[in-house]
Short mmCIF file of C-alpha atoms in Angstrom, two decimals:
data_model
loop_
_atom_site.label_atom_id
_atom_site.label_comp_id
_atom_site.label_asym_id
_atom_site.label_seq_id
_atom_site.Cartn_x
_atom_site.Cartn_y
_atom_site.Cartn_z
CA MET M 6 -127.47 -19.98 99.10
CA ASP M 7 -128.94 -21.49 95.93
CA LEU M 8 -126.48 -19.45 93.88
CA ILE M 9 -123.53 -20.80 95.87
CA VAL M 10 -124.76 -24.38 95.47
CA THR M 11 -125.29 -23.83 91.75
CA VAL M 12 -121.75 -22.51 91.30
CA VAL M 13 -120.23 -25.34 93.35
CA VAL M 14 -122.12 -28.01 91.42
CA LEU M 15 -121.08 -26.44 88.11
CA VAL M 16 -117.41 -26.20 89.13
CA VAL M 17 -117.27 -29.80 90.38
CA LEU M 18 -119.11 -31.16 87.33
CA LEU M 19 -117.00 -29.35 84.74
CA SER M 20 -113.76 -30.01 86.63
CA VAL M 21 -114.42 -33.74 86.67
CA LEU M 22 -115.37 -33.86 82.99
CA VAL M 23 -112.42 -31.74 81.81
CA PHE M 24 -110.02 -33.66 84.05
CA VAL M 25 -111.26 -36.94 82.53
CA HIS M 26 -110.81 -35.42 79.06
CA GLU M 27 -107.25 -34.29 79.76
CA GLY M 28 -106.55 -37.62 81.44
CA GLY M 29 -107.16 -39.31 78.09
CA HIS M 30 -104.50 -37.15 76.45
CA PHE M 31 -102.09 -37.73 79.35
CA LEU M 32 -102.46 -41.51 79.54
CA THR M 33 -102.03 -42.13 75.82
CA ALA M 34 -99.11 -39.70 75.61
CA ARG M 35 -97.30 -41.52 78.42
CA LEU M 36 -98.23 -44.87 76.85
CA PHE M 37 -96.45 -43.82 73.64
CA GLY M 38 -93.39 -42.53 75.50
CA MET M 39 -94.13 -38.83 75.12
CA ARG M 40 -93.05 -36.48 77.88
CA CYS M 41 -95.84 -34.85 79.88
CA THR M 42 -94.48 -32.27 82.31
CA GLU M 43 -97.76 -31.43 84.09
CA SER M 44 -101.13 -33.03 84.83
CA MET M 45 -103.20 -30.62 86.87
CA LEU M 46 -106.72 -30.24 88.19
CA GLY M 47 -107.61 -26.60 87.53
CA LEU M 48 -106.60 -23.73 85.27
CA PRO M 49 -102.89 -23.03 84.64
CA GLY M 50 -101.34 -21.00 87.46
CA PRO M 51 -99.92 -21.42 90.96
CA HIS M 52 -100.32 -24.96 92.19
CA ILE M 53 -99.52 -27.48 94.89
CA GLY M 54 -98.69 -31.12 94.32
CA PHE M 55 -95.87 -33.57 93.77
CA VAL M 56 -93.56 -34.83 91.04
CA HIS M 57 -93.66 -38.45 89.88
CA LYS M 58 -91.55 -39.77 87.00
CA GLY M 59 -90.95 -36.30 85.61
CA THR M 60 -94.60 -35.18 85.74
CA LYS M 61 -95.98 -32.60 88.16
CA PHE M 62 -99.35 -33.70 89.55
CA GLY M 63 -101.44 -31.33 91.61
CA VAL M 64 -104.23 -28.81 92.04
CA THR M 65 -104.00 -25.20 90.86
CA ALA M 66 -105.26 -22.06 92.57
CA VAL M 67 -108.33 -22.04 90.31
CA PRO M 68 -109.66 -25.64 90.45
CA LEU M 69 -111.89 -25.37 87.39
CA GLY M 70 -111.26 -27.94 84.69
CA GLY M 71 -107.79 -29.33 84.22
CA TYR M 72 -104.97 -29.71 81.74
CA ALA M 73 -102.13 -31.99 80.68
CA ARG M 74 -98.97 -30.43 79.24
CA ILE M 75 -97.48 -32.67 76.56
CA THR M 76 -94.13 -31.47 75.26
CA GLY M 77 -93.25 -30.91 71.62
CA MET M 78 -96.78 -30.20 70.41
CA THR M 79 -95.31 -27.64 67.97
CA GLU M 80 -92.36 -28.04 65.62
CA PRO M 81 -89.13 -26.31 66.74
CA GLU M 82 -88.35 -22.99 65.08
CA THR M 83 -84.56 -23.32 65.28
CA SER M 84 -81.96 -25.72 63.88
CA GLU M 85 -80.84 -28.81 65.76
CA LYS M 86 -77.27 -27.54 65.70
CA LEU M 87 -78.22 -24.35 67.54
CA ARG M 88 -80.46 -26.18 70.01
CA LYS M 89 -77.64 -28.60 70.87
CA ARG M 90 -75.24 -25.74 71.51
CA VAL M 91 -77.79 -23.89 73.67
CA LEU M 92 -78.68 -27.06 75.58
CA SER M 93 -75.01 -27.73 76.31
CA LEU M 94 -74.48 -24.17 77.51
CA VAL M 95 -77.49 -24.19 79.84
CA TYR M 96 -76.43 -27.46 81.46
CA GLU M 97 -72.84 -26.27 81.74
CA ARG M 98 -73.83 -23.07 83.56
CA GLY M 99 -77.04 -24.17 85.29
CA SER M 100 -78.84 -20.92 84.50
CA VAL M 101 -78.58 -18.42 81.66
CA VAL M 102 -80.28 -15.36 80.23
CA MET M 103 -80.93 -14.82 76.54
CA GLU M 104 -78.25 -12.13 76.17
CA ASP M 105 -75.57 -14.40 77.68
CA VAL M 106 -76.49 -17.19 75.28
CA ALA M 107 -76.38 -14.87 72.27
CA LEU M 108 -72.98 -13.50 73.34
CA ALA M 109 -71.44 -16.88 74.22
CA LEU M 110 -72.57 -18.59 71.01
CA ASP M 111 -72.23 -15.55 68.74
CA VAL M 112 -75.82 -15.67 67.51
CA GLU M 113 -78.61 -13.13 67.19
CA PRO M 114 -80.58 -12.52 70.43
CA ARG M 115 -83.80 -13.53 68.67
CA ASP M 116 -82.27 -16.87 67.62
CA ALA M 117 -81.03 -17.44 71.17
CA TYR M 118 -84.51 -16.70 72.54
CA LEU M 119 -86.23 -19.04 70.06
CA ALA M 120 -83.79 -21.87 70.83
CA LEU M 121 -84.34 -21.42 74.57
CA GLU M 122 -88.10 -21.49 74.07
CA ASP M 123 -87.85 -24.59 71.88
CA LEU M 124 -85.93 -26.40 74.62
CA ALA M 125 -88.34 -25.15 77.29
CA GLU M 126 -91.24 -26.47 75.19
CA TRP M 127 -89.47 -29.83 75.21
CA GLY M 128 -89.22 -29.78 79.00
CA SER M 129 -85.43 -29.95 78.66
CA ILE M 130 -84.97 -26.66 80.53
CA GLU M 131 -87.17 -24.57 82.82
CA ARG M 132 -88.75 -21.31 81.71
CA PRO M 133 -88.20 -18.04 83.66
CA GLN M 134 -90.07 -17.63 86.95
CA LYS M 135 -92.19 -14.64 87.96
CA ALA M 136 -89.73 -13.71 90.71
CA ASP M 137 -86.83 -13.37 88.25
CA ARG M 138 -85.59 -9.85 87.61
CA HIS M 139 -84.40 -11.08 84.22
CA ASN M 140 -85.65 -13.91 82.05
CA VAL M 141 -83.55 -16.75 83.49
CA TYR M 142 -83.66 -20.22 81.95
CA ARG M 143 -82.50 -23.06 84.19
CA THR M 144 -81.73 -26.76 84.23
CA PRO M 145 -84.67 -28.76 85.60
CA ALA M 146 -84.58 -30.49 88.99
CA SER M 147 -83.65 -34.14 88.54
CA LYS M 148 -82.75 -37.05 90.82
CA GLY M 149 -82.19 -34.93 93.90
CA ILE M 150 -80.32 -32.19 92.03
CA PRO M 151 -82.01 -28.78 92.56
CA MET M 152 -83.22 -26.71 89.63
CA GLY M 153 -80.63 -24.35 88.18
CA MET M 154 -77.56 -26.40 89.16
CA PRO M 155 -74.74 -26.90 86.60
CA CYS M 156 -74.78 -30.40 85.09
CA PRO M 157 -72.18 -30.53 82.28
CA LEU M 158 -73.16 -32.95 79.50
CA TYR M 159 -70.49 -35.50 78.58
CA ASP M 160 -72.31 -36.62 75.43
CA VAL M 161 -74.41 -33.77 74.10
CA ASP M 162 -75.53 -35.66 70.98
CA ALA M 163 -76.84 -38.65 72.97
CA PHE M 164 -78.59 -36.47 75.53
CA PHE M 165 -80.15 -34.32 72.80
CA ALA M 166 -81.35 -37.43 70.94
CA SER M 167 -82.92 -38.76 74.15
CA GLU M 168 -84.73 -35.47 74.77
CA LYS M 169 -85.96 -35.28 71.18
CA SER M 170 -87.24 -38.87 71.22
CA GLN M 171 -89.75 -37.98 73.97
CA GLN M 172 -91.45 -35.20 72.00
CA TYR M 173 -94.92 -35.34 70.50
CA PHE M 174 -93.91 -34.11 67.04
CA VAL M 175 -91.43 -36.95 66.38
CA ARG M 176 -94.00 -39.70 66.92
CA PRO M 177 -95.77 -41.38 63.96
CA PHE M 178 -98.95 -39.81 62.67
CA TRP M 179 -101.20 -42.52 64.07
CA LYS M 180 -99.84 -42.09 67.60
CA ARG M 181 -100.32 -38.32 67.47
CA ALA M 182 -103.86 -38.87 66.17
CA VAL M 183 -104.64 -41.29 69.02
CA VAL M 184 -103.37 -38.78 71.60
CA LEU M 185 -105.56 -36.03 70.13
CA CYS M 186 -108.66 -38.20 69.98
CA ALA M 187 -108.12 -39.82 73.39
CA GLY M 188 -109.57 -36.84 75.28
CA PRO M 189 -112.96 -36.88 73.51
CA ALA M 190 -112.92 -40.69 73.61
CA MET M 191 -112.57 -40.62 77.40
CA ASN M 192 -115.59 -38.32 77.66
CA LEU M 193 -117.66 -40.68 75.52
CA LEU M 194 -116.44 -43.73 77.43
CA LEU M 195 -117.39 -42.08 80.72
CA ALA M 196 -120.89 -41.42 79.38
CA ILE M 197 -121.29 -45.04 78.23
CA LEU M 198 -120.18 -46.30 81.66
CA VAL M 199 -122.70 -44.02 83.37
CA PHE M 200 -125.49 -45.25 81.10
CA MET M 201 -124.53 -48.85 81.92
CA PHE M 202 -124.41 -48.13 85.66
CA VAL M 203 -127.74 -46.32 85.77
CA TYR M 204 -129.72 -48.61 83.47
CA SER M 205 -128.10 -51.95 84.31
CA VAL M 206 -127.04 -51.68 87.97
CA VAL M 207 -129.28 -49.09 89.63
CA GLY M 208 -132.27 -49.30 87.32
CA VAL M 209 -134.89 -46.66 86.60
CA ASP M 210 -138.55 -46.14 87.41
CA LEU M 211 -141.07 -45.94 84.59
CA THR M 212 -144.56 -44.56 85.24
CA TYR M 213 -147.34 -45.47 82.80
CA ARG M 214 -149.51 -42.45 81.97
CA ASP M 215 -152.75 -44.37 81.52
CA THR M 216 -152.64 -46.32 84.80
CA GLY M 217 -150.25 -44.25 86.91
CA GLN M 218 -148.44 -47.46 87.84
CA THR M 219 -144.68 -47.13 88.46
CA VAL M 220 -142.46 -50.03 87.47
CA HIS M 221 -138.76 -50.38 88.36
CA PHE M 222 -136.73 -52.03 85.64
CA THR M 223 -133.14 -52.66 84.58
CA LEU M 224 -131.61 -53.26 81.17
CA ALA M 225 -129.04 -55.81 80.11
CA PRO M 226 -125.54 -54.27 79.88
CA TRP M 227 -125.54 -54.45 76.08
CA ASP M 228 -128.93 -52.73 75.89
CA ALA M 229 -127.72 -49.99 78.25
CA THR M 230 -124.62 -49.59 76.09
CA ALA M 231 -126.80 -49.35 72.99
CA ALA M 232 -128.87 -46.65 74.70
CA GLY M 233 -125.67 -44.70 75.36
CA PHE M 234 -124.58 -44.96 71.73
CA ARG M 235 -128.03 -43.91 70.56
CA TYR M 236 -127.76 -40.78 72.65
CA ILE M 237 -124.28 -40.10 71.24
CA GLY M 238 -125.75 -40.44 67.75
CA GLN M 239 -128.48 -37.93 68.58
CA VAL M 240 -125.87 -35.40 69.74
CA ILE M 241 -123.83 -35.96 66.57
CA VAL M 242 -126.92 -35.19 64.47
CA ALA M 243 -127.57 -32.06 66.53
CA ILE M 244 -123.98 -30.83 66.14
CA ALA M 245 -124.08 -31.56 62.42
CA GLY M 246 -127.00 -29.13 62.28
CA LEU M 247 -124.50 -26.31 62.91
CA PHE M 248 -123.08 -26.88 59.42
CA ASN M 249 -126.46 -26.76 57.68
CA PRO M 250 -127.60 -23.18 56.97
CA ALA M 251 -131.21 -24.31 57.18
CA THR M 252 -130.84 -25.71 60.70
CA ALA M 253 -127.88 -23.76 62.19
CA ALA M 254 -130.03 -21.07 63.84
CA GLY M 255 -132.37 -23.64 65.39
CA THR M 256 -129.43 -25.71 66.64
CA ILE M 257 -127.84 -22.71 68.31
CA GLN M 258 -131.16 -21.68 69.85
CA SER M 259 -131.62 -25.14 71.34
CA SER M 260 -128.05 -25.16 72.72
CA THR M 261 -126.94 -23.70 76.02
CA SER M 262 -123.96 -21.90 77.52
CA ILE M 263 -122.27 -22.30 80.88
CA VAL M 264 -125.17 -20.38 82.49
CA GLY M 265 -127.69 -22.91 81.21
CA ILE M 266 -125.46 -25.80 82.27
CA ALA M 267 -125.23 -24.29 85.76
CA VAL M 268 -129.01 -23.92 86.09
CA MET M 269 -129.72 -27.39 84.73
CA SER M 270 -127.04 -29.03 86.87
CA LYS M 271 -128.62 -27.51 90.00
CA SER M 272 -132.04 -28.76 88.87
CA ALA M 273 -130.57 -32.21 88.26
CA LEU M 274 -129.07 -32.24 91.76
CA ASP M 275 -132.42 -31.24 93.26
CA ALA M 276 -133.97 -34.23 91.50
CA GLY M 277 -131.37 -36.59 93.03
CA LEU M 278 -127.77 -37.69 92.60
CA LEU M 279 -128.78 -40.20 89.95
CA ASN M 280 -130.24 -37.44 87.80
CA LEU M 281 -127.08 -35.36 88.28
CA LEU M 282 -125.01 -38.36 87.21
CA MET M 283 -127.05 -38.76 84.03
CA PHE M 284 -126.88 -35.03 83.33
CA GLY M 285 -123.10 -35.17 83.76
CA ALA M 286 -122.94 -38.04 81.24
CA MET M 287 -124.90 -35.96 78.72
CA ILE M 288 -122.60 -32.98 79.20
CA SER M 289 -119.61 -35.32 78.87
CA VAL M 290 -120.90 -36.42 75.45
CA SER M 291 -121.32 -32.81 74.33
CA LEU M 292 -117.86 -31.88 75.60
CA GLY M 293 -116.24 -34.80 73.82
CA LEU M 294 -118.01 -34.32 70.50
CA MET M 295 -117.65 -30.52 70.44
CA ASN M 296 -113.90 -30.98 70.90
CA LEU M 297 -113.86 -33.00 67.68
CA LEU M 298 -115.04 -30.05 65.60
CA PRO M 299 -112.41 -29.24 62.95
CA PHE M 300 -111.51 -25.82 64.35
CA PRO M 301 -108.15 -25.15 66.06
CA PRO M 302 -107.40 -25.05 68.94
CA LEU M 303 -109.97 -27.84 69.51
CA ASP M 304 -108.71 -31.43 69.29
CA GLY M 305 -110.51 -31.89 65.98
CA GLY M 306 -108.76 -28.83 64.54
CA ARG M 307 -105.38 -30.12 65.64
CA PHE M 308 -106.20 -33.46 64.04
CA VAL M 309 -106.97 -31.70 60.75
CA VAL M 310 -103.59 -29.96 60.91
CA GLU M 311 -101.91 -33.32 61.52
CA LEU M 312 -103.83 -34.84 58.61
CA VAL M 313 -102.81 -32.03 56.25
CA GLN M 314 -99.18 -32.46 57.27
CA ARG M 315 -99.47 -36.19 56.70
CA ILE M 316 -100.92 -35.76 53.21
CA THR M 317 -98.59 -32.95 52.08
CA HIS M 318 -95.51 -34.28 53.90
CA ARG M 319 -94.78 -30.72 54.98
CA PRO M 320 -95.35 -29.03 58.34
CA VAL M 321 -98.04 -26.37 58.54
CA PRO M 322 -96.19 -23.12 59.46
CA VAL M 323 -96.59 -22.00 63.06
CA GLN M 324 -97.93 -18.65 61.85
CA VAL M 325 -100.68 -20.43 59.89
CA GLN M 326 -101.57 -22.59 62.90
CA ASN M 327 -101.71 -19.51 65.12
CA GLY M 328 -103.94 -17.76 62.60
CA LEU M 329 -106.29 -20.74 62.42
CA SER M 330 -106.38 -20.93 66.23
CA PHE M 331 -107.24 -17.23 66.43
CA ALA M 332 -110.04 -17.65 63.89
CA GLY M 333 -111.31 -20.74 65.70
CA MET M 334 -111.32 -18.96 69.05
CA ALA M 335 -113.14 -16.01 67.50
CA LEU M 336 -115.85 -18.35 66.18
CA ILE M 337 -116.12 -20.19 69.51
CA THR M 338 -116.31 -16.87 71.37
CA LEU M 339 -119.06 -15.64 69.04
CA LEU M 340 -121.11 -18.80 69.61
CA PHE M 341 -120.54 -18.49 73.36
CA VAL M 342 -121.73 -14.87 73.44
CA VAL M 343 -124.86 -15.72 71.42
CA MET M 344 -125.73 -18.69 73.65
CA LEU M 345 -124.89 -16.74 76.81
CA ASN M 346 -127.28 -13.98 75.78
CA GLN M 347 -130.12 -16.40 75.08
CA ASP M 348 -129.50 -18.20 78.39
CA ILE M 349 -129.63 -14.92 80.30
CA GLN M 350 -132.87 -14.06 78.51
CA ARG M 351 -134.26 -17.54 79.16
CA PHE M 352 -133.20 -18.23 82.74
CA VAL M 353 -132.74 -14.75 84.23
CA PHE M 354 -135.45 -12.66 82.56
CA GLY M 355 -137.70 -15.51 81.43
CA ASN M 356 -138.55 -13.85 78.13
CA TRP M 357 -136.87 -16.14 75.62
CA GLY M 358 -139.14 -18.09 73.35
#
């Protein structure tokens, strides 16, 4: 029973924190006029929910974490001329397969596929479904018109310009930077609000060691806020220790994986909801700051890519970004395995120093 409670507490805690994180990306993207096709609670997959203003909101089959799908996060790989022709053809027919597009437009199948994927990334057309015998691309459902229905475009250039204007990659650098940093910022804001609530509204009990007397006290909102920022500063110093060869090993040893978070979240719950709330705030700080590390595919890594593009005035090739993301994931996976091993030794076998 304890194991079930531990898993449930972990799932709820991480889902809330990740959903808040992704909510930051979603809200700022919509604020800046970027298209966001999905905002889900859970991992990508089958879902239930509803559509509001072009965004699908709902819960997926695996309600762990969450995600927001902002369109145009990568530069298109095909020319605008080809994308316009493909877009016009899809809306004229309602549904197409890659081979039909290549034949109708007299282009190479690979170019047809890339153009279809570019438009699907924009949210301008729908990607193939699992039930399709062939890879069928369709027009999206819109204003009562079912998905896959022909909708001939009377002004292809105007429609294409409208679709392009809603993409992430066409926005100014500062707006893209705000969207990337909004997720971590939401995690830090949540932590500050929790610190203010606990220290200023609820209050805490302090027991003096010499007398054993327990005193209940509250802090002024600005003092509680300062306490939250002090804790954020401590976490920043700890994370910075990863980049110092002299302290990296000690920093990793003092860190914990999802197993440690699960055990500590259950212990926090046993100590009371207030303790669980504070523990969640601490994890929220770690989640936000770790996402700012300059390694793709983390938000900090994406920001570095944006910064390089801004300075050089040239896009970083997709192949290079994919390579950096692979290297970043390999590093993250390595750290996860190391911390998972030490958590198993510490919490399962009890033989970790």
